[in-house]
mmCIF file of C-alpha atoms in Angstrom:
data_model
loop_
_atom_site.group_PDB
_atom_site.id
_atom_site.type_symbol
_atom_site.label_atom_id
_atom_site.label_comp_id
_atom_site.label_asym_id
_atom_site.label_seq_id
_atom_site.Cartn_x
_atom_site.Cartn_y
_atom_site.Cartn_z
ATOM 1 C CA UNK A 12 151.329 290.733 118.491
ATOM 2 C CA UNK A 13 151.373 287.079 118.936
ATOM 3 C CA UNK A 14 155.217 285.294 118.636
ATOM 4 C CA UNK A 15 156.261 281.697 117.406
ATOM 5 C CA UNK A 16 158.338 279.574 117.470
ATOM 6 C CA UNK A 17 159.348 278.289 113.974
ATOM 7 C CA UNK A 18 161.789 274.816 113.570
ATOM 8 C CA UNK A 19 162.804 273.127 109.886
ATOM 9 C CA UNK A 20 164.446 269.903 111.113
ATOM 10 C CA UNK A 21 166.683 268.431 108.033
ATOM 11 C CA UNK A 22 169.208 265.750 108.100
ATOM 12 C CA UNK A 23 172.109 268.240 108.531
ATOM 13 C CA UNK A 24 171.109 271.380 110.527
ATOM 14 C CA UNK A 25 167.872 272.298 112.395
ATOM 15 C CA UNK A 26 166.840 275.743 111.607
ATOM 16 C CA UNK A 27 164.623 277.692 114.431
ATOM 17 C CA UNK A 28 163.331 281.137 114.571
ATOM 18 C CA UNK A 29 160.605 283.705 116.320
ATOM 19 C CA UNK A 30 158.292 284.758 113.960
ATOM 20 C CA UNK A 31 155.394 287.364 114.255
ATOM 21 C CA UNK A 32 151.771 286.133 112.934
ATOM 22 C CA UNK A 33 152.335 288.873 109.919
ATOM 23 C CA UNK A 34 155.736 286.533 108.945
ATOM 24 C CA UNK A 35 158.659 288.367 110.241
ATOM 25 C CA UNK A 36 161.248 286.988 111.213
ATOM 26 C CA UNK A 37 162.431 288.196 114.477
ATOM 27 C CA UNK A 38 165.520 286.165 115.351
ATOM 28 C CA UNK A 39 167.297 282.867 114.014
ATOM 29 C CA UNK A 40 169.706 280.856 114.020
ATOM 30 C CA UNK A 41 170.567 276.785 113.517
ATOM 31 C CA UNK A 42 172.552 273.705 115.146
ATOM 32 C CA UNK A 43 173.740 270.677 113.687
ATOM 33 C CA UNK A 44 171.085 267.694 113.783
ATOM 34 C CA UNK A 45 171.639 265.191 116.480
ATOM 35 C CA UNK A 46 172.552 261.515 115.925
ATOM 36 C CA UNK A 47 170.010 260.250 118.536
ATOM 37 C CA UNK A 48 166.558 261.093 119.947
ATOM 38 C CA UNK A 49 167.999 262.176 123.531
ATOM 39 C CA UNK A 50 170.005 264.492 122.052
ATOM 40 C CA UNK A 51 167.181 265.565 119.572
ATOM 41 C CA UNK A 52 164.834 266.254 122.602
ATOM 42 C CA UNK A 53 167.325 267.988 124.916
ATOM 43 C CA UNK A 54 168.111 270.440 122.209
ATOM 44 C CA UNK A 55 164.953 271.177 120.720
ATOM 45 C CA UNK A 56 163.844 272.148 124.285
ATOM 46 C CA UNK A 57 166.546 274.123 125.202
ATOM 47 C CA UNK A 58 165.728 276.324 122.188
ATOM 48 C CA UNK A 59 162.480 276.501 123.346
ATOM 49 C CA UNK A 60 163.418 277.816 126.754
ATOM 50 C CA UNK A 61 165.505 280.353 125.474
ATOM 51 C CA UNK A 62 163.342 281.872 123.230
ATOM 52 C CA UNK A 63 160.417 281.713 126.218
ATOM 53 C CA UNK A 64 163.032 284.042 128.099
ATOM 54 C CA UNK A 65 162.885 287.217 125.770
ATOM 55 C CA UNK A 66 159.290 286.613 123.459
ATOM 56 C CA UNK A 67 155.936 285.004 124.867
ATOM 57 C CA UNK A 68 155.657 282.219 123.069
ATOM 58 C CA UNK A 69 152.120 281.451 122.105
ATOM 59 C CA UNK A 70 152.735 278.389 119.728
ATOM 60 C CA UNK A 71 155.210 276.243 117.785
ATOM 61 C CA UNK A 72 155.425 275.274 114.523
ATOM 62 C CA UNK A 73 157.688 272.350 112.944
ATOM 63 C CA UNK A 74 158.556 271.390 109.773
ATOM 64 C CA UNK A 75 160.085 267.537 109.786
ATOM 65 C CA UNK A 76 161.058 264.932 107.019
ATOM 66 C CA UNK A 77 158.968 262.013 105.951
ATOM 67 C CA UNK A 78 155.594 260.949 106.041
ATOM 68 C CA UNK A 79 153.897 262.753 108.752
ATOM 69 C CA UNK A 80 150.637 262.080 109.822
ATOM 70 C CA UNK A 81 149.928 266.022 110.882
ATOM 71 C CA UNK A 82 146.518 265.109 113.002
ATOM 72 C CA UNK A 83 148.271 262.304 115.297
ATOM 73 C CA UNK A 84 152.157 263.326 115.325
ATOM 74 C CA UNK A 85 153.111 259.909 113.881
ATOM 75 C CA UNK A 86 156.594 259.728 112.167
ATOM 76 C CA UNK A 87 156.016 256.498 109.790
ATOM 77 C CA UNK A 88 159.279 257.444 108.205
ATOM 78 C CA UNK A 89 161.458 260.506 109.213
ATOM 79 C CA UNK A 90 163.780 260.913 106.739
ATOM 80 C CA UNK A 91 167.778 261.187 107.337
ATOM 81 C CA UNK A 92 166.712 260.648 111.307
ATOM 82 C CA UNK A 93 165.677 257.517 111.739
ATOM 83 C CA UNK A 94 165.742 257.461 115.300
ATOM 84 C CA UNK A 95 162.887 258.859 114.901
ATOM 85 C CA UNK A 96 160.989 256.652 112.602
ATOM 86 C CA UNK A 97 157.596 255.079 114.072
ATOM 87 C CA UNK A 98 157.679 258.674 116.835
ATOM 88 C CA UNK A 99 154.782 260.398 117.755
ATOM 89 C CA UNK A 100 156.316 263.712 117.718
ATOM 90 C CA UNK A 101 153.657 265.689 119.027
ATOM 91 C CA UNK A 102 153.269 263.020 121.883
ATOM 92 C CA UNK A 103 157.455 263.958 122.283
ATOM 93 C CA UNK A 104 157.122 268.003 122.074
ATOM 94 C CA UNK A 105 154.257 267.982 124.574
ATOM 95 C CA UNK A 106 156.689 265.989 126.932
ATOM 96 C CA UNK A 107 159.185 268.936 126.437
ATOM 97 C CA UNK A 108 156.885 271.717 126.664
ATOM 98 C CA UNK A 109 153.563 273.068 127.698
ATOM 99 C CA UNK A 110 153.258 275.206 124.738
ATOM 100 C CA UNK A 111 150.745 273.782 121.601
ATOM 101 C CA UNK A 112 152.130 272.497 118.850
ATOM 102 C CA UNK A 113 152.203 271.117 114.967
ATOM 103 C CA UNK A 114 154.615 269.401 113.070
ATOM 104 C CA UNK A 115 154.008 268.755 109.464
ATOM 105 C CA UNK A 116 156.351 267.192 106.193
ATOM 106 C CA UNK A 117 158.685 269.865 105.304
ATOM 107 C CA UNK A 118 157.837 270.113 101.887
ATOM 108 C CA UNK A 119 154.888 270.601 102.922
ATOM 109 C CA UNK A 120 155.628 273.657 105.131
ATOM 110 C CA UNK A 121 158.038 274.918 102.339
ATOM 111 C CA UNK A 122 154.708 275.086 99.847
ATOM 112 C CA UNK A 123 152.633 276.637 103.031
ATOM 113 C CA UNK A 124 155.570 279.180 103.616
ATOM 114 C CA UNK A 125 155.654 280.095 100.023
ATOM 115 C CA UNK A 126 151.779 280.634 99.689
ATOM 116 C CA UNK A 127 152.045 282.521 102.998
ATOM 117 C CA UNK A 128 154.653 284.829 101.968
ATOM 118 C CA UNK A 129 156.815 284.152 99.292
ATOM 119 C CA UNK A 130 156.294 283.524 95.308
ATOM 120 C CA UNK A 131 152.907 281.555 95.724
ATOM 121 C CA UNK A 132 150.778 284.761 97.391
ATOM 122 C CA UNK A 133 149.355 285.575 94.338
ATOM 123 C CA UNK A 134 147.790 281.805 93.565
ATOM 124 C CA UNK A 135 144.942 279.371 95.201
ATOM 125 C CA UNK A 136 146.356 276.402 93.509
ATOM 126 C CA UNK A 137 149.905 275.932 92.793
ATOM 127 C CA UNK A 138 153.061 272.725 93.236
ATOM 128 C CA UNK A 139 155.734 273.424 95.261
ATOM 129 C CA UNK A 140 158.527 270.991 93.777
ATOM 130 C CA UNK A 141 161.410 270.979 96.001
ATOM 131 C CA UNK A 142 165.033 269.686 94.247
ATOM 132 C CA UNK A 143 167.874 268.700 96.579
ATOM 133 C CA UNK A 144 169.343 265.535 97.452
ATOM 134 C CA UNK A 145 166.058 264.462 96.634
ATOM 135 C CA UNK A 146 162.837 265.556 95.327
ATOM 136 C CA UNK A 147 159.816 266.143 97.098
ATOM 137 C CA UNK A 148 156.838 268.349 97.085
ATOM 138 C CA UNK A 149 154.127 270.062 98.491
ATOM 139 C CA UNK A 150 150.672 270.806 96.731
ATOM 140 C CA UNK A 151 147.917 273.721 97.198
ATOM 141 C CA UNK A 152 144.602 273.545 96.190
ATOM 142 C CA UNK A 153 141.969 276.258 96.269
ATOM 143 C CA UNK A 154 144.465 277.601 98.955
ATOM 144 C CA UNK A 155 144.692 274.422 101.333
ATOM 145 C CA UNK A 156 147.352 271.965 101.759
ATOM 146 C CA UNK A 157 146.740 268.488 100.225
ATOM 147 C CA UNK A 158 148.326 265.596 102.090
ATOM 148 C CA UNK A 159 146.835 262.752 100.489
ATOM 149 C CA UNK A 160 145.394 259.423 101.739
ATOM 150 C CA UNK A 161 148.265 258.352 103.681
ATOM 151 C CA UNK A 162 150.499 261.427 103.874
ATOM 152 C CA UNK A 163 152.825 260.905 100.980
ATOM 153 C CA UNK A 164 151.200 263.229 98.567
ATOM 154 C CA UNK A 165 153.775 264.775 96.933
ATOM 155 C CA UNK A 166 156.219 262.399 96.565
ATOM 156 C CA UNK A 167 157.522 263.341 93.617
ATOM 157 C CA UNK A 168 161.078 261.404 93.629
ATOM 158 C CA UNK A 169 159.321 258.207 92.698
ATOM 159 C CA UNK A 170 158.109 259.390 89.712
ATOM 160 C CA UNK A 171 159.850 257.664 86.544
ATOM 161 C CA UNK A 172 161.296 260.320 84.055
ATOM 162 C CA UNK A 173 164.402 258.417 82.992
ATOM 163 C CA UNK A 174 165.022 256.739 79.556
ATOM 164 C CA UNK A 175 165.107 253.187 81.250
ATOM 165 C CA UNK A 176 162.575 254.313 83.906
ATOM 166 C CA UNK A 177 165.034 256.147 86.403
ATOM 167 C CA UNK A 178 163.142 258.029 88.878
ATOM 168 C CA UNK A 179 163.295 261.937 89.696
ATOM 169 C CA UNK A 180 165.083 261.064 92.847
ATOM 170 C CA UNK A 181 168.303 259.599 91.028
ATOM 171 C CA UNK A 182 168.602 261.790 87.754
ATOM 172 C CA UNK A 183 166.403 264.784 87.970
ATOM 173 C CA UNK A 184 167.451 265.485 91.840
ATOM 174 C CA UNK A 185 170.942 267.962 92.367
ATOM 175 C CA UNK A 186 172.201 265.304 93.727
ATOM 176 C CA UNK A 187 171.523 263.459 89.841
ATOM 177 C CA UNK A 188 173.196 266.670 88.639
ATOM 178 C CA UNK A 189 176.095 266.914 90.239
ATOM 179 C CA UNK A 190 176.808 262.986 89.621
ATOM 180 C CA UNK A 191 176.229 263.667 85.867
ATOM 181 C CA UNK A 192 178.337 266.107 85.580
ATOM 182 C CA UNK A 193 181.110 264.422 87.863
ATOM 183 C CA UNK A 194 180.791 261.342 85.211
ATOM 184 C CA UNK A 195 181.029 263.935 81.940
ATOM 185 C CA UNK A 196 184.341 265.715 83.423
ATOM 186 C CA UNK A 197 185.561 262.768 84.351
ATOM 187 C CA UNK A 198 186.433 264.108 87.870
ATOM 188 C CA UNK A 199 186.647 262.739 91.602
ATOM 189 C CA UNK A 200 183.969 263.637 94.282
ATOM 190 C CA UNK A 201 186.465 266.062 95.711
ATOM 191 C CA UNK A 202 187.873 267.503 92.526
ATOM 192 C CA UNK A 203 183.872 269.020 92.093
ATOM 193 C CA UNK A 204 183.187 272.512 91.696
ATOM 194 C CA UNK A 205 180.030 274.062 93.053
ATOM 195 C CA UNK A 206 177.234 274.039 90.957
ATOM 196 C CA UNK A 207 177.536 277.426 89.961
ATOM 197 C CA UNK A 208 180.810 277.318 88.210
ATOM 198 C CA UNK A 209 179.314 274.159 86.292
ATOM 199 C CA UNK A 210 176.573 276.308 84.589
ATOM 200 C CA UNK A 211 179.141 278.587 83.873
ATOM 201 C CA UNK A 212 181.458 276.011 82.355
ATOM 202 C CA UNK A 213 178.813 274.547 80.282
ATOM 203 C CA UNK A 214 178.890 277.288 77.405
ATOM 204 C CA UNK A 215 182.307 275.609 76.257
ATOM 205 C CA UNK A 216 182.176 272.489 77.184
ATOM 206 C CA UNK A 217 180.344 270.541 74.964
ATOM 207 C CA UNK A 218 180.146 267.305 77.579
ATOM 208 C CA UNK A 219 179.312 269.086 80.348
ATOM 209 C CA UNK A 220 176.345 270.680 78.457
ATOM 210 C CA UNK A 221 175.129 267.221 76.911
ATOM 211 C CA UNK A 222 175.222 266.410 80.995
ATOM 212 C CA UNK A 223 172.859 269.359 82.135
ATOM 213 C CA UNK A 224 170.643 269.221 79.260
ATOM 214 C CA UNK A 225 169.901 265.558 79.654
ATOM 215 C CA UNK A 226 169.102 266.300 83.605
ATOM 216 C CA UNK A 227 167.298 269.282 82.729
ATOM 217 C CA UNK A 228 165.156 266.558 80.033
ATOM 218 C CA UNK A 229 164.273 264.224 83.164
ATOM 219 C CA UNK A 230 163.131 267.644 85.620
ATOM 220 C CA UNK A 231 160.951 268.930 82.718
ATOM 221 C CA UNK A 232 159.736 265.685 82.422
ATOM 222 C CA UNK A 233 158.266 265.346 85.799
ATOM 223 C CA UNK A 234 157.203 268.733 86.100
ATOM 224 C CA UNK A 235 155.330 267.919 83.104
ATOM 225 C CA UNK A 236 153.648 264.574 84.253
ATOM 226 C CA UNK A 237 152.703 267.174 88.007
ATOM 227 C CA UNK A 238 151.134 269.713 85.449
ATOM 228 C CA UNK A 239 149.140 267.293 83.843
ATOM 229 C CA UNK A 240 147.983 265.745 86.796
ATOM 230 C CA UNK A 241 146.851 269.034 89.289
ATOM 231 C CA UNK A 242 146.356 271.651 86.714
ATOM 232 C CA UNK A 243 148.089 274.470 88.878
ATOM 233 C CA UNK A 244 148.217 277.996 88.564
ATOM 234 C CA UNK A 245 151.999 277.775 88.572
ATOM 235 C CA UNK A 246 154.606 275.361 89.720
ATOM 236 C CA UNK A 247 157.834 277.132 92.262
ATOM 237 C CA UNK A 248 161.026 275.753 92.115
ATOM 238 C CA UNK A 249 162.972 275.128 95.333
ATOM 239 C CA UNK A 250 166.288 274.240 96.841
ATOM 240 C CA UNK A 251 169.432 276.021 95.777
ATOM 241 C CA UNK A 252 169.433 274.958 92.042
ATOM 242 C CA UNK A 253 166.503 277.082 91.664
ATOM 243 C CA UNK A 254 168.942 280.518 91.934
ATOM 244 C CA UNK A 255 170.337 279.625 88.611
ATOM 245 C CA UNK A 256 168.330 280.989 85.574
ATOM 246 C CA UNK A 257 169.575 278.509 83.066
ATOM 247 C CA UNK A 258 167.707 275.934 84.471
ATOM 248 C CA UNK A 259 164.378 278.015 84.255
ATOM 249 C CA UNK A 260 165.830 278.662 80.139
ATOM 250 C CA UNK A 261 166.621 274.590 79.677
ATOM 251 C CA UNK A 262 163.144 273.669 81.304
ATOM 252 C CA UNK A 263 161.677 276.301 79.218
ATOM 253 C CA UNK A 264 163.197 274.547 75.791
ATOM 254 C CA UNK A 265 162.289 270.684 77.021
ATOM 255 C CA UNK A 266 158.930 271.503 77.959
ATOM 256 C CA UNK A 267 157.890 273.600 74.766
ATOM 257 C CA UNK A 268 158.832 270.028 72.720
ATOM 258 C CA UNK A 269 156.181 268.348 75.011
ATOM 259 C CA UNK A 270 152.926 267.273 73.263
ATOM 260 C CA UNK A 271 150.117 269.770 74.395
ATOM 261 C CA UNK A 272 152.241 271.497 75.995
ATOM 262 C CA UNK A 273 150.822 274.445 74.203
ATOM 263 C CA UNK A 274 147.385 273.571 76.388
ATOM 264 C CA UNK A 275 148.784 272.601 79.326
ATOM 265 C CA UNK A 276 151.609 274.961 79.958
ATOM 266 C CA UNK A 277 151.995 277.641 82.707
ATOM 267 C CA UNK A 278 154.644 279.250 84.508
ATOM 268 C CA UNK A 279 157.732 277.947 86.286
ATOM 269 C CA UNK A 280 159.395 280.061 88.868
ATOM 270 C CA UNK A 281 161.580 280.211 91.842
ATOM 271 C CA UNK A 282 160.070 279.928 95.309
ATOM 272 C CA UNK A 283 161.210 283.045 96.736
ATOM 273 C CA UNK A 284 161.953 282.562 100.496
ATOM 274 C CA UNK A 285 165.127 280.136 100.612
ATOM 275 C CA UNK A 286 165.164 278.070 103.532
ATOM 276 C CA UNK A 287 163.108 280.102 105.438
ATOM 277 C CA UNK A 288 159.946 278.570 103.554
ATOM 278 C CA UNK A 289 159.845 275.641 106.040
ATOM 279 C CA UNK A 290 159.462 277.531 109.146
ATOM 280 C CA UNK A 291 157.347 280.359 107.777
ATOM 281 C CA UNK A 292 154.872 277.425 106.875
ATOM 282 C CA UNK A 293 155.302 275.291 110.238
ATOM 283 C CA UNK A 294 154.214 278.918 111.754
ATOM 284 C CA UNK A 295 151.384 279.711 109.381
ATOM 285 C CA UNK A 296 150.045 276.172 110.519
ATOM 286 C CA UNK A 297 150.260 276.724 114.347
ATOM 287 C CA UNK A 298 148.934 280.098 113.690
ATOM 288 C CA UNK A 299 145.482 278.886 111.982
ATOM 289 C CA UNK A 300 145.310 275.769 113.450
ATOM 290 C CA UNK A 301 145.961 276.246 116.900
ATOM 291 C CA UNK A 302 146.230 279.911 117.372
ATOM 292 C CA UNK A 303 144.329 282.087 116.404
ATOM 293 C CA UNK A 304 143.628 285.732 116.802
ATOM 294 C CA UNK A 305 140.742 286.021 119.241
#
């Protein structure tokens, strides 16, 4: 049974794990992101040591922010670490490690993960839309990862879906949410609840719901314009707003008033996997691409 080494680097924590080439997840566990790149590369190796002391190690696969370019390692933009902007980070993990490996956008691995083992096993072509601080996205189809010209493929956060041409980023994001809702209880940043308790206090709240609904509006909107334009077998849903079913019930409502949306539609679900999506998929890349079962 060959072992790998799995990392999700995000602006906050880096994730890592051991995983199996069936997907299982031996061990795991995370550590705050560093502020620099010497920081960066002394942890990331000293993970990578550890695990080499229990499991043989055949491969490792990471999942990074920005616009990778997968086949040369180049970081044109990395996200939240911007150390790290203009990096070859395959050039960087070879200098920390003999062991081969990948690094690819993380939305990108979350989509890969999720067609691996999650909620997208069942499809050859399907959109991975991931909603956070942000929104990005990763897109299958006829079961391979498309990247695009220049790496930025599924960028959906530029995408305009506002009323005066807002993009998904700023009002369809849960970041958007949350700020909508902040501005419709007329509440401080502190004085928040979690998102949860807001889709519990929208029933009787009549503000609050004119708040979500008009979010949920600019989401179905986008996932409408993606629909149109890569005719999936189904779109998933990531990021922790997806555990709430009244989102799935107020995109549901926004896209049935959608013309030809009677032609175009088909199903919205949850990705499955959490945020264990971007490592499964960093893994199921160094496991096909670099490798593979003899």
């Amino acid at each position: 049974m060959q072992h790998f080494i799995g990392f999700d680097v995000g602006g906050t924590h880096i994730k890592h794990g051991v995983i199996d080439e069936e997907g299982n997840e031996l061990t795991s566990d995370e550590y705050d992101t560093p502020e620099d790149e010497q920081t960066f590369r002394k942890m990331w190796q000293d993970v990578v040591e550890h695990y080499q002391q229990t499991y043989d190690i055949v491969a490792i696969g990471v999942s990074f922010p920005g616009h990778i370019n997968a086949h040369t390692g180049e970081a044109a933009k990395a996200g939240a670490l911007e150390y790290m902007d203009g990096v070859n980070l395959l050039d960087l993990f070879a200098e920390l490690t003999d062991l081969p490996a990948i690094v690819e956008n993380d939305a990108n691995c979350a989509a890969l993960g999720e067609l691996w083992r999650g909620a997208g096993k069942d499809y050859e072509n399907l959109v991975c839309i991931t909603v956070g601080t942000g929104i990005g996205g990763g897109i299958i189809l006829d079961g391979a990862l498309y990247r695009g010209s220049h790496f930025r493929a599924g960028e959906f956060g530029v995408i305009p879906v506002g009323d005066n041409g807002e993009c998904m980023h700023e009002v369809a994001s849960a970041s958007g949410l949350m700020e909508a809702c902040r501005q419709a209880l007329a509440l401080s940043v502190d004085e928040m609840p979690h998102g949860k308790a807001l889709f519990e206090r929208m029933d009787s709240d009549v503000h609050l719901r004119e708040a979500i609904d008009l979010w949920a509006r600019n989401l179905a909107r986008g996932i409408y314009s993606v629909i149109s334009m890569f005719d999936p077998q189904v779109i998933l849903i990531g990021g922790g707003i997806s555990e709430e079913e009244k989102v799935f019930t107020l995109l549901g409502r926004h896209l049935e008033s959608f013309e030809l949306w009677d032609t175009l539609q088909i199903p919205i679900q949850p990705c499955q996997l959490g945020n264990q999506a971007g490592r499964l998929g960093a893994v199921w890349l160094a496991k096909t691409k670099i490798a593979p079962r003899k």
